[in-house]
PDB file of C-alpha atoms in Angstrom:
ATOM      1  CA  UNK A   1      95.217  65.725  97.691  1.00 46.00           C
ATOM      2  CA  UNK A   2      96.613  69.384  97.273  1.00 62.00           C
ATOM      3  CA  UNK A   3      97.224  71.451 101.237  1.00 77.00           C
ATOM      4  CA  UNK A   4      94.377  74.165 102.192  1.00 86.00           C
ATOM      5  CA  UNK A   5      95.641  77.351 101.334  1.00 92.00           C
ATOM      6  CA  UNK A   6      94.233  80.443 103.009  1.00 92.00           C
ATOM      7  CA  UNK A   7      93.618  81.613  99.414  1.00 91.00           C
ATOM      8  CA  UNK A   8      90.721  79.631  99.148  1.00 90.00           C
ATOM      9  CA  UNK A   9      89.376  81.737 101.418  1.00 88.00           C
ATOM     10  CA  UNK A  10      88.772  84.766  98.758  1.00 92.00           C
ATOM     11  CA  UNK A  11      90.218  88.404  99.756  1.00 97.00           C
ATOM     12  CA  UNK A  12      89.006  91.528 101.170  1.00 98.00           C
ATOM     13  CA  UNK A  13      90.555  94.949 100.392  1.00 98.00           C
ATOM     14  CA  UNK A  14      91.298  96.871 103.869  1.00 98.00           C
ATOM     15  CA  UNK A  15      90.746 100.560 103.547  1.00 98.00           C
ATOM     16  CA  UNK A  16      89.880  99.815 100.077  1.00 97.00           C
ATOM     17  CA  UNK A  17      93.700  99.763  98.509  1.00 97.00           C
ATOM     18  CA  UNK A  18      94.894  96.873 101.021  1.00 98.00           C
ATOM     19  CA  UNK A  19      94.209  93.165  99.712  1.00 98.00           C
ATOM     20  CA  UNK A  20      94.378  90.504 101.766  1.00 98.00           C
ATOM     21  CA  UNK A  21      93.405  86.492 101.669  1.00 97.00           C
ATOM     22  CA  UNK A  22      90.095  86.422 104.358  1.00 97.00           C
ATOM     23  CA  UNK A  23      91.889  83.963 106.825  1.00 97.00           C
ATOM     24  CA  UNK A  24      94.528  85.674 108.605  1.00 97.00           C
ATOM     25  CA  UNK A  25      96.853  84.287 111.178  1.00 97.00           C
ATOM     26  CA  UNK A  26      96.376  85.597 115.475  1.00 97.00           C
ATOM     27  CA  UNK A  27      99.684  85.815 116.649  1.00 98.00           C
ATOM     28  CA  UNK A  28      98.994  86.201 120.329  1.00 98.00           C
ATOM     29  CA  UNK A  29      99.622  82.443 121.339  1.00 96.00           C
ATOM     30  CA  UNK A  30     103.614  82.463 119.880  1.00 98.00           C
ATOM     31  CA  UNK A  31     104.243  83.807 123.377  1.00 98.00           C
ATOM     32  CA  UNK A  32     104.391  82.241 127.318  1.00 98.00           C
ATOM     33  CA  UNK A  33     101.308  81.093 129.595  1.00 97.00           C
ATOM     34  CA  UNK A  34      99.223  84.477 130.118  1.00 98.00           C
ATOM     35  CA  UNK A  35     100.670  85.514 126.898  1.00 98.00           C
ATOM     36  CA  UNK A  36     103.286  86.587 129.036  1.00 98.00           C
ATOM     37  CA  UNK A  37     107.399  85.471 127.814  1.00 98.00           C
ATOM     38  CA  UNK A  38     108.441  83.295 125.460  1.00 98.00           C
ATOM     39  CA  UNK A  39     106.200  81.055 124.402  1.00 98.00           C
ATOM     40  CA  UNK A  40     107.783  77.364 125.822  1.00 97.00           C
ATOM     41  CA  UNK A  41     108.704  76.134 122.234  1.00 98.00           C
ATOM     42  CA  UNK A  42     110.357  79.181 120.729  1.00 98.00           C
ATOM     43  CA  UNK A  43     111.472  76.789 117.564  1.00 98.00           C
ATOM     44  CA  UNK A  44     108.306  75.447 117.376  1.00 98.00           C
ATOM     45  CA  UNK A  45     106.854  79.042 116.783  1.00 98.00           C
ATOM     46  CA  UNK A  46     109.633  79.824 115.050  1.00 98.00           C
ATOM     47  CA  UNK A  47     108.345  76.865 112.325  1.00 98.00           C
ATOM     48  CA  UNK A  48     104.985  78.083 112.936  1.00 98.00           C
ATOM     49  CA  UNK A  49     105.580  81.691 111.622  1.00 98.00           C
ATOM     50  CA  UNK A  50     107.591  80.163 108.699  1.00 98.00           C
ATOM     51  CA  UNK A  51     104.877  78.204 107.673  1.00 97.00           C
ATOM     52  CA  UNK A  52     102.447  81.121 107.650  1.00 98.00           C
ATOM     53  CA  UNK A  53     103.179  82.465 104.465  1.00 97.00           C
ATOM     54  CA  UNK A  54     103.888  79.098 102.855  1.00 97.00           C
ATOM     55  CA  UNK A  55      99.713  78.027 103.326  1.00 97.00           C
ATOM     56  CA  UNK A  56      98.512  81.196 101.792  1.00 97.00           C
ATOM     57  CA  UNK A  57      98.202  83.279 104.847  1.00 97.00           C
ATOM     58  CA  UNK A  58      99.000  87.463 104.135  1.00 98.00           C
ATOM     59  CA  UNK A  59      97.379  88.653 106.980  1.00 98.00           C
ATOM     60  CA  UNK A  60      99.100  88.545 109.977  1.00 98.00           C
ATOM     61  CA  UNK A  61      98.156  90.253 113.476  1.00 98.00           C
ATOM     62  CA  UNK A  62      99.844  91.043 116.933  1.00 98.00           C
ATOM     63  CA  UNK A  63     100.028  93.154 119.650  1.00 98.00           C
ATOM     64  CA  UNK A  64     102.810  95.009 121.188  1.00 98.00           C
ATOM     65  CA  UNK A  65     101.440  93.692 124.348  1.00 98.00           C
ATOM     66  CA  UNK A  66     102.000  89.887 123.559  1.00 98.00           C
ATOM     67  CA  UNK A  67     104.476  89.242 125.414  1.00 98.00           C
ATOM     68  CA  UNK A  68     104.953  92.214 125.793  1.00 98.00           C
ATOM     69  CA  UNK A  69     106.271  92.749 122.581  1.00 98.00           C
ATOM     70  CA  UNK A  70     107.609  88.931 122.192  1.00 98.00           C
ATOM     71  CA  UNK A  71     105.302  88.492 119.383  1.00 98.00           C
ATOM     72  CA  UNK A  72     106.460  91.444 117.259  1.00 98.00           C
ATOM     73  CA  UNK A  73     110.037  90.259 117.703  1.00 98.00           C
ATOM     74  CA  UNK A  74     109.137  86.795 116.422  1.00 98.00           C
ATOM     75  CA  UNK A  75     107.417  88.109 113.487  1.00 98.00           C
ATOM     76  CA  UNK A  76     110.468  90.474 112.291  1.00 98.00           C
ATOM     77  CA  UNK A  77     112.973  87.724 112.943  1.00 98.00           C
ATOM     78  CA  UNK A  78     111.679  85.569 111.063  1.00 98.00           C
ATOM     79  CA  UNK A  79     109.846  87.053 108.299  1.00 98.00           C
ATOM     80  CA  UNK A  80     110.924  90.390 108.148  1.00 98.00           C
ATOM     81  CA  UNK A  81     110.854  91.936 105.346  1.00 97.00           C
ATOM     82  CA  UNK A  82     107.727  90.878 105.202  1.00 97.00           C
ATOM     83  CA  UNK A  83     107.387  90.517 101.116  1.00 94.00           C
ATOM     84  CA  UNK A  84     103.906  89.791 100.784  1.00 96.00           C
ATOM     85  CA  UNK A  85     102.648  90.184 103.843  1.00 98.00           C
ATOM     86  CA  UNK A  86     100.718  92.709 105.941  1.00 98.00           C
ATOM     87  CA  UNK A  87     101.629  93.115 109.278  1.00 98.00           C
ATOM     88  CA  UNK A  88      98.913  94.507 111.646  1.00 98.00           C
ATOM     89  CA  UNK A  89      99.556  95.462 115.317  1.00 98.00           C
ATOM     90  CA  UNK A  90      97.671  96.958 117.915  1.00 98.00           C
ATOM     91  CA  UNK A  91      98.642  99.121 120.917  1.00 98.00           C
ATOM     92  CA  UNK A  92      97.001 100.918 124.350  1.00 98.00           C
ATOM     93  CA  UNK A  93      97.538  97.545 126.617  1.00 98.00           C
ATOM     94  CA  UNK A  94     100.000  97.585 129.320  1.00 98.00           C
ATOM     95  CA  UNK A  95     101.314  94.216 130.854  1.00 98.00           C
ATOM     96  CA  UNK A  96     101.821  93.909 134.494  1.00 97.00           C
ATOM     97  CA  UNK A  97     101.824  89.683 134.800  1.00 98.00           C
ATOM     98  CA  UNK A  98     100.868  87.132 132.986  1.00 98.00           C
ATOM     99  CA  UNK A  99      96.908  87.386 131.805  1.00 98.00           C
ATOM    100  CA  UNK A 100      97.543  90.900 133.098  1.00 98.00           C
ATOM    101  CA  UNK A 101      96.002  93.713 130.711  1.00 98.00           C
ATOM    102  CA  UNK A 102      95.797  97.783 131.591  1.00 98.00           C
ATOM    103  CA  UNK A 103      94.066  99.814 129.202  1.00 98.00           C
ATOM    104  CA  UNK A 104      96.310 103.195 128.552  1.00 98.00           C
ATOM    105  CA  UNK A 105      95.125 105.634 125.818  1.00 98.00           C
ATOM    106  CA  UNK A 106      97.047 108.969 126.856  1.00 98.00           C
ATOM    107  CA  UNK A 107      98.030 110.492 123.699  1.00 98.00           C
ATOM    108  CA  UNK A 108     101.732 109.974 124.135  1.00 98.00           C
ATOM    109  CA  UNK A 109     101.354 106.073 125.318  1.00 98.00           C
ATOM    110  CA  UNK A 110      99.924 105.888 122.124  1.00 98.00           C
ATOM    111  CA  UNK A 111     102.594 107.746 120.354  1.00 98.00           C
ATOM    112  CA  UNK A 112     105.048 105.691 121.826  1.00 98.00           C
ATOM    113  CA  UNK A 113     103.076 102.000 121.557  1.00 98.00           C
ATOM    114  CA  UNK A 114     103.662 102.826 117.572  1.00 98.00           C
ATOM    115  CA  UNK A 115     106.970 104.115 117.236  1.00 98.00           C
ATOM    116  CA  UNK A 116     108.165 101.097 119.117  1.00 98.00           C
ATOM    117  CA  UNK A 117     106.239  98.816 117.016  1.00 98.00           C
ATOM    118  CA  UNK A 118     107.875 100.745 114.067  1.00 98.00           C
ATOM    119  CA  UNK A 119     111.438  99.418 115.452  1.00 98.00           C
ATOM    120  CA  UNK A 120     110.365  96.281 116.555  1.00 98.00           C
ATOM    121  CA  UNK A 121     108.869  95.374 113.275  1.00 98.00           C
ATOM    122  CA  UNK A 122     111.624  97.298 111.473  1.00 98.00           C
ATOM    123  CA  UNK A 123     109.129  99.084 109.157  1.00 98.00           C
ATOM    124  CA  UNK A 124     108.603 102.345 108.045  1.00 97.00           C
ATOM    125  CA  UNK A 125     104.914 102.502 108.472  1.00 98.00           C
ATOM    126  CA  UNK A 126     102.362 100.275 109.902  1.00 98.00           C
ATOM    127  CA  UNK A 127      99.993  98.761 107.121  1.00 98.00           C
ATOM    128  CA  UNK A 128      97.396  98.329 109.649  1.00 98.00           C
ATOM    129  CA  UNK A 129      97.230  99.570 113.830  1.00 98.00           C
ATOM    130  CA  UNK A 130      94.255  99.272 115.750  1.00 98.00           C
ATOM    131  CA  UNK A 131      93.840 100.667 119.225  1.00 98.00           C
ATOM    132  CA  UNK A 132      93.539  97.478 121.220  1.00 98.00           C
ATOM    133  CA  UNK A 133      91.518  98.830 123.861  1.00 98.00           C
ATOM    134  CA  UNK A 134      89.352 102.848 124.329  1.00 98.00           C
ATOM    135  CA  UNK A 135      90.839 103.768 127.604  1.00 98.00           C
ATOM    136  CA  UNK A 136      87.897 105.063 129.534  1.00 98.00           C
ATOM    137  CA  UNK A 137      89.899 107.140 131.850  1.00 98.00           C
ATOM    138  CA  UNK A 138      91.206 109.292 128.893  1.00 98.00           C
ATOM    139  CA  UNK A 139      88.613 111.346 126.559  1.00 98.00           C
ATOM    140  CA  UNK A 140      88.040 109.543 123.582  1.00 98.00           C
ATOM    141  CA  UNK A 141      88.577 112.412 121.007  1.00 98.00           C
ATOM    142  CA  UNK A 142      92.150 112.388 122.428  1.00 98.00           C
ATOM    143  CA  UNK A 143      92.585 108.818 121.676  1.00 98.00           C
ATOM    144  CA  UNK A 144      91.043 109.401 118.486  1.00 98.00           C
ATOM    145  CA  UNK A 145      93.041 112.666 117.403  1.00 98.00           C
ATOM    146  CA  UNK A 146      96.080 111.168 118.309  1.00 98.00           C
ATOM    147  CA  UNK A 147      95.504 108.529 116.016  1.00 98.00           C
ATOM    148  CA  UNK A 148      94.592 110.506 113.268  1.00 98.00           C
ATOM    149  CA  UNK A 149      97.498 113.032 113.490  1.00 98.00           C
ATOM    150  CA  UNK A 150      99.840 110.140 113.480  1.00 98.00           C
ATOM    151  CA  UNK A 151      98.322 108.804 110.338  1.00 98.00           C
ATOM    152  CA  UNK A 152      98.774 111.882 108.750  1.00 98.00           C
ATOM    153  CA  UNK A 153     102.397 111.744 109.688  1.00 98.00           C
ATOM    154  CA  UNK A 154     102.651 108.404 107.495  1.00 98.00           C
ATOM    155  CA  UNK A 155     103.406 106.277 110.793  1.00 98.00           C
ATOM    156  CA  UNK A 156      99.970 104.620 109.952  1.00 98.00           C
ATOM    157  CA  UNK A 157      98.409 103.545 107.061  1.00 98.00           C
ATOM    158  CA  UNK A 158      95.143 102.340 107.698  1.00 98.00           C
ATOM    159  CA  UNK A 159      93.862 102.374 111.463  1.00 98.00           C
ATOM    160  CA  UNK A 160      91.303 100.514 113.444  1.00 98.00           C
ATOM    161  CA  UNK A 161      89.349  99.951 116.772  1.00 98.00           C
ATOM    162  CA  UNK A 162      89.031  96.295 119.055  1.00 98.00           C
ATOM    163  CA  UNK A 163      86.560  95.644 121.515  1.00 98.00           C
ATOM    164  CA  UNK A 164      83.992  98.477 121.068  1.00 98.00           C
ATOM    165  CA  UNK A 165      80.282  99.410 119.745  1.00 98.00           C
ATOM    166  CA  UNK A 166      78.731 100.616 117.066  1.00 98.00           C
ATOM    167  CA  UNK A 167      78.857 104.365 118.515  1.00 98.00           C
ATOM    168  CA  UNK A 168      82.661 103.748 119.104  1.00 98.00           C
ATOM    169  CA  UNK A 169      82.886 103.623 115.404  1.00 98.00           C
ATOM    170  CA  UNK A 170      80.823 106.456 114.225  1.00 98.00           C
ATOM    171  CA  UNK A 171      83.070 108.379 116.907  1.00 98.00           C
ATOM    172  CA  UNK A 172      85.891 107.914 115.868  1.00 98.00           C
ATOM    173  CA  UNK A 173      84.671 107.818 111.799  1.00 98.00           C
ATOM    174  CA  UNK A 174      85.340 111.962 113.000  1.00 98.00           C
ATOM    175  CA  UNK A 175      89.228 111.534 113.569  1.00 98.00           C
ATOM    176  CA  UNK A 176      90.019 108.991 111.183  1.00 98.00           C
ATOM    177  CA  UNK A 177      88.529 106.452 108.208  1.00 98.00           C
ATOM    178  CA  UNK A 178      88.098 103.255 110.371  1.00 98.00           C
ATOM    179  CA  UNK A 179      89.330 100.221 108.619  1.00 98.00           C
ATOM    180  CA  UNK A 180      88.731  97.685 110.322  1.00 98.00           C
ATOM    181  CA  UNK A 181      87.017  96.594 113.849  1.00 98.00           C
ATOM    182  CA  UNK A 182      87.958  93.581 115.822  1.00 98.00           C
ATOM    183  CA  UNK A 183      85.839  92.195 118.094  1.00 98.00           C
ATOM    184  CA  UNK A 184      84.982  88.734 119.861  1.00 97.00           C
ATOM    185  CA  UNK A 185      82.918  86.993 117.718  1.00 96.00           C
ATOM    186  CA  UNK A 186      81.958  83.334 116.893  1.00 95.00           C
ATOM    187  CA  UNK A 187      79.591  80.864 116.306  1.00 94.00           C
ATOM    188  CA  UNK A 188      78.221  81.085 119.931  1.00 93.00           C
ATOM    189  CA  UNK A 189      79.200  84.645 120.970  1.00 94.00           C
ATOM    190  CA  UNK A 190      76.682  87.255 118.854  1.00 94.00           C
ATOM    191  CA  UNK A 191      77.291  90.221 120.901  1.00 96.00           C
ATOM    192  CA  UNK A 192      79.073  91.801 118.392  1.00 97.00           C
ATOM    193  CA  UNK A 193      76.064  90.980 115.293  1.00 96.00           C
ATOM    194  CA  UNK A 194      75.237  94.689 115.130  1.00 98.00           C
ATOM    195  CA  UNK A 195      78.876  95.574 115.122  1.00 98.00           C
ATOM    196  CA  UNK A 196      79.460  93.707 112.167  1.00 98.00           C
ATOM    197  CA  UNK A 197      76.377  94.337 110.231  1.00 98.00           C
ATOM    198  CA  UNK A 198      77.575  98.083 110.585  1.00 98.00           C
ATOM    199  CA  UNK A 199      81.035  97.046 109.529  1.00 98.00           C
ATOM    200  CA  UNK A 200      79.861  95.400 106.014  1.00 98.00           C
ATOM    201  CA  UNK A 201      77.466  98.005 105.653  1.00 98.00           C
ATOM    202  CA  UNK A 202      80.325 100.305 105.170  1.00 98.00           C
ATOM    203  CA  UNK A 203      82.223  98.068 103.670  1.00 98.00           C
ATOM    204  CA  UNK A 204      85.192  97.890 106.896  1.00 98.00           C
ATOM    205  CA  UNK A 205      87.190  94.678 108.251  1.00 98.00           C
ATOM    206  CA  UNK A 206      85.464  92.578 110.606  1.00 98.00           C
ATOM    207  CA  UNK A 207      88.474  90.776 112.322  1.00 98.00           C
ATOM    208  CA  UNK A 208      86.824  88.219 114.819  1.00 97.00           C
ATOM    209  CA  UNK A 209      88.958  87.194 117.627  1.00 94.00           C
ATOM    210  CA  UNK A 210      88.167  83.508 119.293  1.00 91.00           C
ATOM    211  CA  UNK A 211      86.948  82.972 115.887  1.00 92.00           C
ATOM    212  CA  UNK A 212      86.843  78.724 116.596  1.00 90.00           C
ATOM    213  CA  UNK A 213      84.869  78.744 119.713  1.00 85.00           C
ATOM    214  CA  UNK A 214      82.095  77.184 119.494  1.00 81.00           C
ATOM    215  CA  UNK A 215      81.132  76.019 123.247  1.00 81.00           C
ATOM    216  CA  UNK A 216      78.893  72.735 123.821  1.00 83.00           C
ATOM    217  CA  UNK A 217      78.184  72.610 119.989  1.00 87.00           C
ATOM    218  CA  UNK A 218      81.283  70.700 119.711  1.00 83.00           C
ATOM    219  CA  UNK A 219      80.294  67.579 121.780  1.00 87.00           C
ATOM    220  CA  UNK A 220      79.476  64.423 120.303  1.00 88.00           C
ATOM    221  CA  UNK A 221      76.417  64.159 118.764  1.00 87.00           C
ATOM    222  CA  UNK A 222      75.567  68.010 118.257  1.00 89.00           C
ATOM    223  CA  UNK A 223      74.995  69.713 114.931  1.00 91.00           C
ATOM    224  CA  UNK A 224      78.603  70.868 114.596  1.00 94.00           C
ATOM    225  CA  UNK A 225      80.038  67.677 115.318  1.00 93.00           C
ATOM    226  CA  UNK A 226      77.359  65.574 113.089  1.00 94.00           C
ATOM    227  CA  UNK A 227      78.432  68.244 109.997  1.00 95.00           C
ATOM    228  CA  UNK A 228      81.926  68.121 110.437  1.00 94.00           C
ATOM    229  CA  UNK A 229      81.659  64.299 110.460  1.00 94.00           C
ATOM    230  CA  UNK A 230      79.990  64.165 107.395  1.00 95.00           C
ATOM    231  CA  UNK A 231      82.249  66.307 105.649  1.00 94.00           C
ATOM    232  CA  UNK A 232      85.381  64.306 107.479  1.00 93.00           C
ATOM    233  CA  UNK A 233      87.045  66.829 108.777  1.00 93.00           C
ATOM    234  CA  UNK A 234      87.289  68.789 112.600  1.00 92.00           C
ATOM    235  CA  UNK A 235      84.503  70.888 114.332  1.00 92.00           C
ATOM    236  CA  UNK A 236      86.874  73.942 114.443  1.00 92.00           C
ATOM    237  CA  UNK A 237      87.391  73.840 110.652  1.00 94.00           C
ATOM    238  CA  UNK A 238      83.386  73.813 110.487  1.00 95.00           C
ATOM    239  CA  UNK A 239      83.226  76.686 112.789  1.00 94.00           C
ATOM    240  CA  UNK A 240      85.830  78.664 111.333  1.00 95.00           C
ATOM    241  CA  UNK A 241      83.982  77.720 107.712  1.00 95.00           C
ATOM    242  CA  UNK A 242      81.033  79.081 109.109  1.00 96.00           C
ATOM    243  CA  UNK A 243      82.458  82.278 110.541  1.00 96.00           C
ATOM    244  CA  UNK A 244      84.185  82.942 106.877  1.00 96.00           C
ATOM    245  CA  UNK A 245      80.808  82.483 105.387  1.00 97.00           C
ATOM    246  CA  UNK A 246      78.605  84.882 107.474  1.00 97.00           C
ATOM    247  CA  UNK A 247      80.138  88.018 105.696  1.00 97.00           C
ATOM    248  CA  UNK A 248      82.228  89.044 103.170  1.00 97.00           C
ATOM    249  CA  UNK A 249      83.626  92.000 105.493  1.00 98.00           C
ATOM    250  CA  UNK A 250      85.146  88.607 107.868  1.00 98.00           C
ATOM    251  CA  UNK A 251      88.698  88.469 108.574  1.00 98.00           C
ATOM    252  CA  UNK A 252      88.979  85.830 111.283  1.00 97.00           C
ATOM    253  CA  UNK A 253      92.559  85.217 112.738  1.00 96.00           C
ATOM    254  CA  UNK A 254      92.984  81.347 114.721  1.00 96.00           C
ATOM    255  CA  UNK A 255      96.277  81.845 115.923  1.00 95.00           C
ATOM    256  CA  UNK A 256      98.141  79.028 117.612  1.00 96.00           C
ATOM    257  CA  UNK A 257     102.143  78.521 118.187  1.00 96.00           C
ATOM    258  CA  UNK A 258     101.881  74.848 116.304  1.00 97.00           C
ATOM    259  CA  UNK A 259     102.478  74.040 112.497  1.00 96.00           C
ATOM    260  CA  UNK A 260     100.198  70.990 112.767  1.00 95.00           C
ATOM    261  CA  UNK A 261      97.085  73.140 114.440  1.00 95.00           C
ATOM    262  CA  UNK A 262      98.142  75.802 111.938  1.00 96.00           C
ATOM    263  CA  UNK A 263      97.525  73.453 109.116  1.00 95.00           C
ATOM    264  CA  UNK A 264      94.290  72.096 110.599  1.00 93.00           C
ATOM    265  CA  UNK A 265      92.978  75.838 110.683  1.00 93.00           C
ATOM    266  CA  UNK A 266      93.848  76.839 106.872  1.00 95.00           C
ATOM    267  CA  UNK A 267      91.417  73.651 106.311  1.00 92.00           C
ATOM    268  CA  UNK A 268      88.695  76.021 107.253  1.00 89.00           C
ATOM    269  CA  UNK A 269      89.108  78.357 104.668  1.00 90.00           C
ATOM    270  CA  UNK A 270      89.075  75.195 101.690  1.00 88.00           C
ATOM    271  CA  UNK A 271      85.489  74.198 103.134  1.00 92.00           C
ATOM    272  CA  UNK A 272      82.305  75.288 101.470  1.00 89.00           C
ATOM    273  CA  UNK A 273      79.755  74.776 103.636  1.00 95.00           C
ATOM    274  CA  UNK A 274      75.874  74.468 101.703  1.00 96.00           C
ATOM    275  CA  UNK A 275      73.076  77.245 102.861  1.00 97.00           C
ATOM    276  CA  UNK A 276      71.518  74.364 104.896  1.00 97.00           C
ATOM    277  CA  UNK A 277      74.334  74.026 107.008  1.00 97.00           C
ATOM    278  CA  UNK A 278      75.008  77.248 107.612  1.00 97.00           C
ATOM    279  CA  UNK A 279      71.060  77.821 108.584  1.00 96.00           C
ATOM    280  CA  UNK A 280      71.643  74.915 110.957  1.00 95.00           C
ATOM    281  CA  UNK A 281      74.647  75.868 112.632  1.00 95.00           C
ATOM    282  CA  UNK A 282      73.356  79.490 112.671  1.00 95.00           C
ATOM    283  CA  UNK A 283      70.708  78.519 114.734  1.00 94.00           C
ATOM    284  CA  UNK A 284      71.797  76.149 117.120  1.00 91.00           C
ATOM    285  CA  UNK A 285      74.993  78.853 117.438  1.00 91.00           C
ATOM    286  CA  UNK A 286      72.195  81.572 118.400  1.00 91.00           C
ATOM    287  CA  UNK A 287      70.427  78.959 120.731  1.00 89.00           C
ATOM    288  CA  UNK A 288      73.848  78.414 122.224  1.00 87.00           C
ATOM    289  CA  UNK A 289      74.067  82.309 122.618  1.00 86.00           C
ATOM    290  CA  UNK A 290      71.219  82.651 124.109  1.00 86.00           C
ATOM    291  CA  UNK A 291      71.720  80.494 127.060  1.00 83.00           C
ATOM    292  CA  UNK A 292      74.473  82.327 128.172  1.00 77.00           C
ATOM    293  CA  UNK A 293      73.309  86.248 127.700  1.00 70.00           C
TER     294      UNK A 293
END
């Protein structure tokens, strides 16, 4: 039987000019408890990042704040120059302690949060950089203009948003074409569904972070678990089949610091799930959802 590959998955163009295969890799978990240090196998991530490429996978995305900036040293030692690959990063986080995160959008954090990147990564311009967080102790516009102005500079190719609403977007649609949007999102967490009907409305990346969650659907005996049975393979593959299937605007990004989960996850993007399953999952997932709101 031939290995998943993410390009089962189909692609997506970001910004319109950037393809990439749908499933991308997360690379937040390469790093130490609290996403804080090295992560406690650094060879095993190490193999992990190796194997990225090799199963398909051209999207990759990080933070300057994992680790701080462990993650983006990973990535450029061991796949730099990146042939292939796109390389997305996000900065306005500061790290104090592990599972520690500060929210700093001055313009010249965010200045700095890129041209660091730029060494780190040892790249001339960043494909993709999303603003990890909207500080809201700094005007917006500010945030947003810096952004911009650095994008016209060349530092940034394409630019995005995390964590924010539908009037987030349209904001900062004045500064700069938003590529893409990442927000929590997954079979049991819909507090992003406007978000991303906006997003492939207007055609922009969806990238869903926690994308596998999937919360008491994955005991024995649910719908997930009876599904994934059936088509003999893992609830998380099911969920992360589902997610792919929602929209064609979804980029969802499993990360994990293990070649064998890694291998598990690219299953996801090899399963087809039938409209009946979907319907079923979708509706137990919104039950699910609706519990917790």
């Amino acid at each position: 039987m031939a290995e998943a590959n993410a390009r089962d998955a189909d692609q997506f163009e970001i910004g319109g000019d950037l393809t990439v295969n749908r499933l991308g890799f997360g690379a937040m978990r390469i790093t130490g408890k609290g996403i804080w240090g090295e992560p406690a196998d650094v060879a095993e991530a190490k193999r992990t990042l190796a194997l990225v490429p090799e199963l398909g996978i051209d999207l990759i995305d990080t933070a300057d704040s994992y680790g701080p900036f462990v993650s983006e040293d990973l990535i450029a030692e061991v796949l730099a120059p990146y042939k292939g690959l796109t390389i997305a990063t996000k900065g306005g986080l500061t790290r104090h302690g592990p599972d520690i995160w500060k929210p700093v959008g001055r313009p010249e954090y965010l200045r700095q949060c890129v041209l660091m990147s730029l060494r780190r990564l040892g790249v001339e311009r960043i494909d993709l950089w999303q603003l990890h967080r909207v500080d809201p102790l700094v005007p917006a516009e500010d945030q947003f203009g810096e952004i911009a102005a650095m994008q016209k500079e060349g530092l940034i190719r394409h630019a995005g948003l995390s964590e924010v609403s539908v009037s987030d977007i349209t904001m900062a649609e004045g500064y700069f074409p938003v590529a893409t949007v990442q927000n929590r999102y997954n079979l049991v967490d819909r507090k992003s569904e406007d978000v991303l009907d906006y997003c492939e409305k207007h055609r922009i990346g969806f990238i869903p972070w926690a994308p596998l969650a999937a919360g008491s659907l994955a005991k024995p005996g649910s719908v997930l678990s009876k599904i994934a049975e059936r088509l003999g393979t893992g609830p998380g593959q099911v969920a992360l089949a589902w997610v792919l299937k929602r929209s064609p605007v979804m980029l969802p990004i499993p990360g994990t610091g293990h070649s064998a989960h890694l291998r598990e996850n690219v299953e996801g993007a090899s399963l087809t799930l039938s409209d009946e399953d979907f319907k079923a999952l979708d509706a137990q997932g919104r039950e699910e959802a609706n519990k917790a709101a």
